[in-house]
Amino acid sequence: MNDSPAGRLQTLFEGHRLTPTQRRIAHCMVRRAADVPFLSSVELADLAGVSQPSVTRFAVALGFDGYPALRRHLRESVPAAPEETVGHNEYQQAVLGEIENLRHLADLLADPAPVVRAGRLLAASRPLPVLGLRAASSQARGFAYFAGKVHPDVRLLDEGGSMLEDRIDAVVRAGASTLLCFALPRHPREVVDALAYARTAGLTVVTVAESAFAPVAAHSDLLIPAPVGTGLAFDTACAPMLLGRVLLEAMADELPDAQARLEEFDTRAATRGLFVD
């Protein structure tokens, strides 16, 4: 069981049918898990970009009499005060926030079963399509670069537009069984549409997203969350990047010739003088 503040919030939300607005509130609470027990309903509404009555209705949907009862429950389950950041400038606070995100990811990985399952699905898919658009394109490209050294056929899908569904059709015709998606905020509509199309085409969708309440969750067969940092003008994604490397490791463990492929690559690289170290 994930016993971090974010993990306890995830458990609290499980099993509830939430509206899109309520999922937005839940997502915001997970991202600010350490602070939420100390926020008023107005403050939470401002952070989530919703109305204060929406926060109240959200608390009722979770089975509480109102937001004060929900906050009281959170304070009892997360008694410690938020980490003191006095004396840290905004850049240090952003780094500390990413460290906390990595701690949340470590807590999540205490149960390795989802990652092991994902590794098996990725290893078995020939070819393996890897999707990531806009903010998530670098995550997808990095995964595909390394995956190509151990997997026999990796196909990067990092461009949107009218050709995206054609490329999904092409990998299905070639025998693909699973699609890996990296999805980060703000979520492009075409990513959500592409995942819906991929599942219609028969692909199993494995997704790395910032939250189990991300818009892509409804179109994912297996979603593994990794929080993003929001302390700077542009989100930071250290945890999703690290989760991508963890998935690479899990996939390589399922490929019997992965080590041989790596050694073959090293031999060719040495022959070509590819690297200077």
Short mmCIF file of C-alpha atoms in Angstrom, two decimals:
data_model
loop_
_atom_site.label_atom_id
_atom_site.label_comp_id
_atom_site.label_asym_id
_atom_site.label_seq_id
_atom_site.Cartn_x
_atom_site.Cartn_y
_atom_site.Cartn_z
CA MET A 1 0.00 0.00 0.00
CA ASN A 2 1.26 3.52 -0.87
CA ASP A 3 1.28 5.34 2.50
CA SER A 4 2.46 8.73 1.22
CA PRO A 5 0.04 11.72 1.41
CA ALA A 6 -0.53 11.45 -2.34
CA GLY A 7 -1.07 7.70 -2.05
CA ARG A 8 -3.64 8.11 0.70
CA LEU A 9 -5.50 10.63 -1.44
CA GLN A 10 -5.49 8.26 -4.39
CA THR A 11 -6.98 5.57 -2.15
CA LEU A 12 -9.64 8.00 -0.91
CA PHE A 13 -10.75 8.78 -4.46
CA GLU A 14 -10.81 5.18 -5.72
CA GLY A 15 -14.22 3.72 -6.41
CA HIS A 16 -15.98 7.07 -6.82
CA ARG A 17 -17.51 8.14 -10.13
CA LEU A 18 -16.26 11.71 -10.45
CA THR A 19 -17.30 14.36 -12.93
CA PRO A 20 -14.61 16.06 -15.06
CA THR A 21 -14.64 19.03 -12.66
CA GLN A 22 -14.30 16.72 -9.67
CA ARG A 23 -11.43 14.86 -11.35
CA ARG A 24 -9.74 18.21 -11.80
CA ILE A 25 -10.07 18.91 -8.07
CA ALA A 26 -8.79 15.41 -7.23
CA HIS A 27 -5.83 15.88 -9.56
CA CYS A 28 -4.99 19.21 -7.92
CA MET A 29 -5.20 17.65 -4.46
CA VAL A 30 -2.82 14.85 -5.41
CA ARG A 31 -0.33 17.35 -6.82
CA ARG A 32 -0.50 19.40 -3.60
CA ALA A 33 -0.99 16.46 -1.24
CA ALA A 34 1.13 17.87 1.60
CA ASP A 35 -0.65 21.24 1.56
CA VAL A 36 -4.28 20.22 1.02
CA PRO A 37 -5.17 19.49 4.70
CA PHE A 38 -4.35 23.14 5.48
CA LEU A 39 -6.19 24.81 2.58
CA SER A 40 -9.63 26.41 2.74
CA SER A 41 -12.25 25.48 0.18
CA VAL A 42 -11.72 28.86 -1.51
CA GLU A 43 -7.96 28.30 -1.71
CA LEU A 44 -8.41 24.81 -3.14
CA ALA A 45 -10.94 26.12 -5.66
CA ASP A 46 -8.45 28.78 -6.79
CA LEU A 47 -5.68 26.21 -7.18
CA ALA A 48 -7.90 23.84 -9.16
CA GLY A 49 -9.46 26.61 -11.24
CA VAL A 50 -13.03 25.74 -10.22
CA SER A 51 -15.76 27.38 -8.13
CA GLN A 52 -15.97 27.06 -4.36
CA PRO A 53 -19.37 25.28 -4.57
CA SER A 54 -17.70 22.70 -6.84
CA VAL A 55 -15.27 21.90 -4.02
CA THR A 56 -18.18 21.45 -1.62
CA ARG A 57 -20.01 19.15 -4.05
CA PHE A 58 -16.77 17.21 -4.52
CA ALA A 59 -16.48 16.59 -0.76
CA VAL A 60 -20.10 15.40 -0.65
CA ALA A 61 -19.46 13.07 -3.60
CA LEU A 62 -16.70 11.45 -1.52
CA GLY A 63 -19.19 10.79 1.30
CA PHE A 64 -18.43 13.73 3.61
CA ASP A 65 -20.93 16.26 4.98
CA GLY A 66 -18.96 19.06 3.36
CA TYR A 67 -15.46 20.32 2.76
CA PRO A 68 -14.68 20.98 6.46
CA ALA A 69 -15.34 17.30 7.19
CA LEU A 70 -13.08 16.26 4.31
CA ARG A 71 -10.31 18.58 5.48
CA ARG A 72 -10.66 17.28 9.05
CA HIS A 73 -10.30 13.73 7.73
CA LEU A 74 -7.18 14.71 5.80
CA ARG A 75 -5.63 16.41 8.83
CA GLU A 76 -6.18 13.30 10.90
CA SER A 77 -4.62 11.05 8.26
CA VAL A 78 -1.77 13.48 7.46
CA PRO A 79 -1.00 15.06 10.84
CA ALA A 80 2.37 16.56 9.98
CA ALA A 81 2.55 20.17 8.85
CA PRO A 82 3.78 20.97 5.38
CA GLU A 83 7.55 21.09 4.98
CA GLU A 84 8.86 24.52 5.90
CA THR A 85 10.32 26.33 2.92
CA VAL A 86 11.21 29.63 4.61
CA GLY A 87 14.68 30.69 3.51
CA HIS A 88 14.50 28.88 0.17
CA ASN A 89 14.20 30.93 -2.99
CA GLU A 90 11.76 29.99 -5.76
CA TYR A 91 14.38 27.97 -7.64
CA GLN A 92 15.28 25.93 -4.57
CA GLN A 93 11.61 25.37 -3.83
CA ALA A 94 11.13 24.01 -7.35
CA VAL A 95 13.97 21.54 -6.80
CA LEU A 96 12.61 20.53 -3.39
CA GLY A 97 9.20 20.01 -4.99
CA GLU A 98 10.75 17.64 -7.54
CA ILE A 99 12.50 15.75 -4.74
CA GLU A 100 9.10 15.27 -3.10
CA ASN A 101 7.66 14.09 -6.42
CA LEU A 102 10.42 11.48 -6.64
CA ARG A 103 9.61 10.36 -3.11
CA HIS A 104 5.99 9.88 -4.16
CA LEU A 105 7.16 7.81 -7.13
CA ALA A 106 9.37 5.70 -4.86
CA ASP A 107 6.38 5.07 -2.60
CA LEU A 108 4.31 4.03 -5.60
CA LEU A 109 6.98 1.59 -6.76
CA ALA A 110 6.84 -0.22 -3.41
CA ASP A 111 4.28 -2.33 -5.27
CA PRO A 112 6.17 -3.32 -8.45
CA ALA A 113 3.30 -5.31 -9.96
CA PRO A 114 2.02 -2.56 -12.34
CA VAL A 115 5.53 -1.90 -13.67
CA VAL A 116 6.23 -5.62 -14.10
CA ARG A 117 2.94 -6.02 -15.97
CA ALA A 118 3.78 -3.04 -18.17
CA GLY A 119 7.24 -4.46 -18.90
CA ARG A 120 5.72 -7.72 -20.11
CA LEU A 121 3.21 -5.93 -22.34
CA LEU A 122 5.87 -3.70 -23.89
CA ALA A 123 8.31 -6.56 -24.48
CA ALA A 124 5.65 -8.67 -26.18
CA SER A 125 4.53 -5.99 -28.63
CA ARG A 126 6.22 -6.25 -32.05
CA PRO A 127 6.43 -3.49 -33.12
CA LEU A 128 6.19 -1.27 -30.04
CA PRO A 129 4.66 2.17 -30.74
CA VAL A 130 5.60 4.95 -28.30
CA LEU A 131 3.37 8.04 -28.32
CA GLY A 132 4.15 11.46 -26.90
CA LEU A 133 3.06 14.86 -28.24
CA ARG A 134 3.96 18.42 -27.31
CA ALA A 135 5.25 18.56 -23.70
CA ALA A 136 5.53 14.77 -23.58
CA SER A 137 7.42 14.38 -26.86
CA SER A 138 10.84 14.45 -25.18
CA GLN A 139 9.77 11.72 -22.75
CA ALA A 140 8.59 9.51 -25.60
CA ARG A 141 11.69 10.20 -27.70
CA GLY A 142 14.03 9.41 -24.80
CA PHE A 143 12.25 6.14 -24.08
CA ALA A 144 12.23 5.15 -27.75
CA TYR A 145 15.95 5.94 -28.12
CA PHE A 146 16.99 3.56 -25.35
CA ALA A 147 14.26 0.99 -26.02
CA GLY A 148 15.56 0.61 -29.57
CA LYS A 149 18.80 -0.80 -28.18
CA VAL A 150 17.06 -3.82 -26.63
CA HIS A 151 13.70 -4.11 -28.43
CA PRO A 152 13.76 -5.25 -32.07
CA ASP A 153 11.15 -2.79 -33.39
CA VAL A 154 10.30 0.50 -31.67
CA ARG A 155 8.27 3.13 -33.52
CA LEU A 156 8.12 6.68 -32.20
CA LEU A 157 4.85 8.59 -32.66
CA ASP A 158 5.75 12.16 -31.72
CA GLU A 159 3.91 14.12 -34.40
CA GLY A 160 0.20 14.79 -34.34
CA GLY A 161 -2.10 15.72 -37.16
CA SER A 162 -4.17 13.71 -39.60
CA MET A 163 -1.41 11.13 -40.13
CA LEU A 164 -1.41 9.94 -36.51
CA GLU A 165 -4.31 7.51 -36.89
CA ASP A 166 -2.73 6.24 -40.13
CA ARG A 167 0.46 5.46 -38.22
CA ILE A 168 -1.53 3.67 -35.51
CA ASP A 169 -3.22 1.61 -38.23
CA ALA A 170 0.22 0.80 -39.66
CA VAL A 171 1.63 -0.56 -36.38
CA VAL A 172 -1.53 -2.62 -35.83
CA ARG A 173 -1.17 -4.14 -39.29
CA ALA A 174 2.49 -4.88 -38.50
CA GLY A 175 1.46 -6.87 -35.41
CA ALA A 176 1.62 -4.41 -32.50
CA SER A 177 -0.33 -5.41 -29.41
CA THR A 178 0.52 -2.57 -26.97
CA LEU A 179 1.01 1.19 -27.25
CA LEU A 180 3.03 3.12 -24.66
CA CYS A 181 1.93 6.74 -24.15
CA PHE A 182 3.61 9.54 -22.25
CA ALA A 183 0.98 12.16 -21.41
CA LEU A 184 1.76 15.38 -19.57
CA PRO A 185 -0.23 18.55 -18.94
CA ARG A 186 -1.57 20.41 -20.72
CA HIS A 187 -3.11 17.39 -22.42
CA PRO A 188 -3.60 17.81 -26.18
CA ARG A 189 -7.02 16.71 -27.35
CA GLU A 190 -5.42 14.70 -30.15
CA VAL A 191 -3.61 12.51 -27.59
CA VAL A 192 -6.90 11.62 -25.91
CA ASP A 193 -8.46 10.95 -29.31
CA ALA A 194 -5.44 8.88 -30.42
CA LEU A 195 -5.64 6.65 -27.36
CA ALA A 196 -9.35 6.10 -27.88
CA TYR A 197 -8.63 5.19 -31.51
CA ALA A 198 -5.75 2.88 -30.52
CA ARG A 199 -7.97 0.90 -28.16
CA THR A 200 -10.68 0.67 -30.82
CA ALA A 201 -8.01 -0.72 -33.13
CA GLY A 202 -7.24 -3.44 -30.59
CA LEU A 203 -4.14 -2.08 -28.87
CA THR A 204 -3.58 -2.30 -25.11
CA VAL A 205 -2.67 1.19 -23.88
CA VAL A 206 -0.04 1.67 -21.17
CA THR A 207 0.20 5.29 -20.05
CA VAL A 208 2.59 7.37 -17.97
CA ALA A 209 0.71 10.47 -16.78
CA GLU A 210 0.96 12.92 -13.92
CA SER A 211 -2.11 11.57 -12.13
CA ALA A 212 -4.59 8.73 -12.17
CA PHE A 213 -7.19 11.45 -12.79
CA ALA A 214 -5.57 12.80 -15.96
CA PRO A 215 -7.86 13.04 -19.01
CA VAL A 216 -6.06 10.10 -20.65
CA ALA A 217 -7.02 7.74 -17.81
CA ALA A 218 -10.38 6.85 -19.38
CA HIS A 219 -8.57 5.55 -22.48
CA SER A 220 -5.74 3.65 -20.74
CA ASP A 221 -5.70 -0.03 -19.82
CA LEU A 222 -2.81 0.50 -17.41
CA LEU A 223 -1.90 3.97 -16.12
CA ILE A 224 1.11 4.49 -13.87
CA PRO A 225 1.20 7.99 -12.36
CA ALA A 226 4.32 10.11 -11.87
CA PRO A 227 3.74 13.66 -10.58
CA VAL A 228 5.05 16.73 -12.34
CA GLY A 229 6.45 19.85 -10.69
CA THR A 230 4.44 23.07 -10.91
CA GLY A 231 6.70 25.50 -9.07
CA LEU A 232 8.09 27.18 -12.18
CA ALA A 233 6.50 28.85 -15.21
CA PHE A 234 6.74 25.55 -17.08
CA ASP A 235 6.07 22.16 -15.49
CA THR A 236 9.04 19.95 -14.62
CA ALA A 237 8.93 16.21 -15.32
CA CYS A 238 11.75 14.46 -13.46
CA ALA A 239 9.45 11.76 -12.06
CA PRO A 240 7.86 10.84 -15.44
CA MET A 241 11.34 10.64 -16.98
CA LEU A 242 12.58 8.33 -14.21
CA LEU A 243 9.45 6.19 -14.48
CA GLY A 244 10.20 5.83 -18.18
CA ARG A 245 13.64 4.45 -17.31
CA VAL A 246 12.06 2.08 -14.79
CA LEU A 247 9.74 0.80 -17.51
CA LEU A 248 12.75 0.32 -19.78
CA GLU A 249 14.35 -1.84 -17.10
CA ALA A 250 11.17 -3.88 -16.64
CA MET A 251 10.84 -4.35 -20.39
CA ALA A 252 14.49 -5.39 -20.77
CA ASP A 253 14.01 -7.97 -18.01
CA GLU A 254 11.34 -9.59 -20.21
CA LEU A 255 13.51 -9.67 -23.35
CA PRO A 256 15.84 -12.70 -23.24
CA ASP A 257 18.25 -11.24 -25.79
CA ALA A 258 18.40 -7.71 -24.31
CA GLN A 259 21.92 -8.11 -22.91
CA ALA A 260 23.21 -9.60 -26.16
CA ARG A 261 21.75 -6.66 -28.10
CA LEU A 262 23.44 -4.18 -25.77
CA GLU A 263 26.79 -5.92 -26.12
CA GLU A 264 26.40 -6.01 -29.91
CA PHE A 265 25.68 -2.27 -29.92
CA ASP A 266 28.76 -1.55 -27.78
CA THR A 267 30.93 -3.56 -30.17
CA ARG A 268 29.61 -1.70 -33.20
CA ALA A 269 29.96 1.65 -31.45
CA ALA A 270 33.60 0.92 -30.60
CA THR A 271 34.31 -0.11 -34.19
CA ARG A 272 32.78 3.10 -35.52
CA GLY A 273 34.42 5.29 -32.88
CA LEU A 274 30.97 6.54 -32.04
CA PHE A 275 31.79 7.86 -28.56
CA VAL A 276 34.81 9.69 -27.19
CA ASP A 277 34.67 8.04 -23.76
#
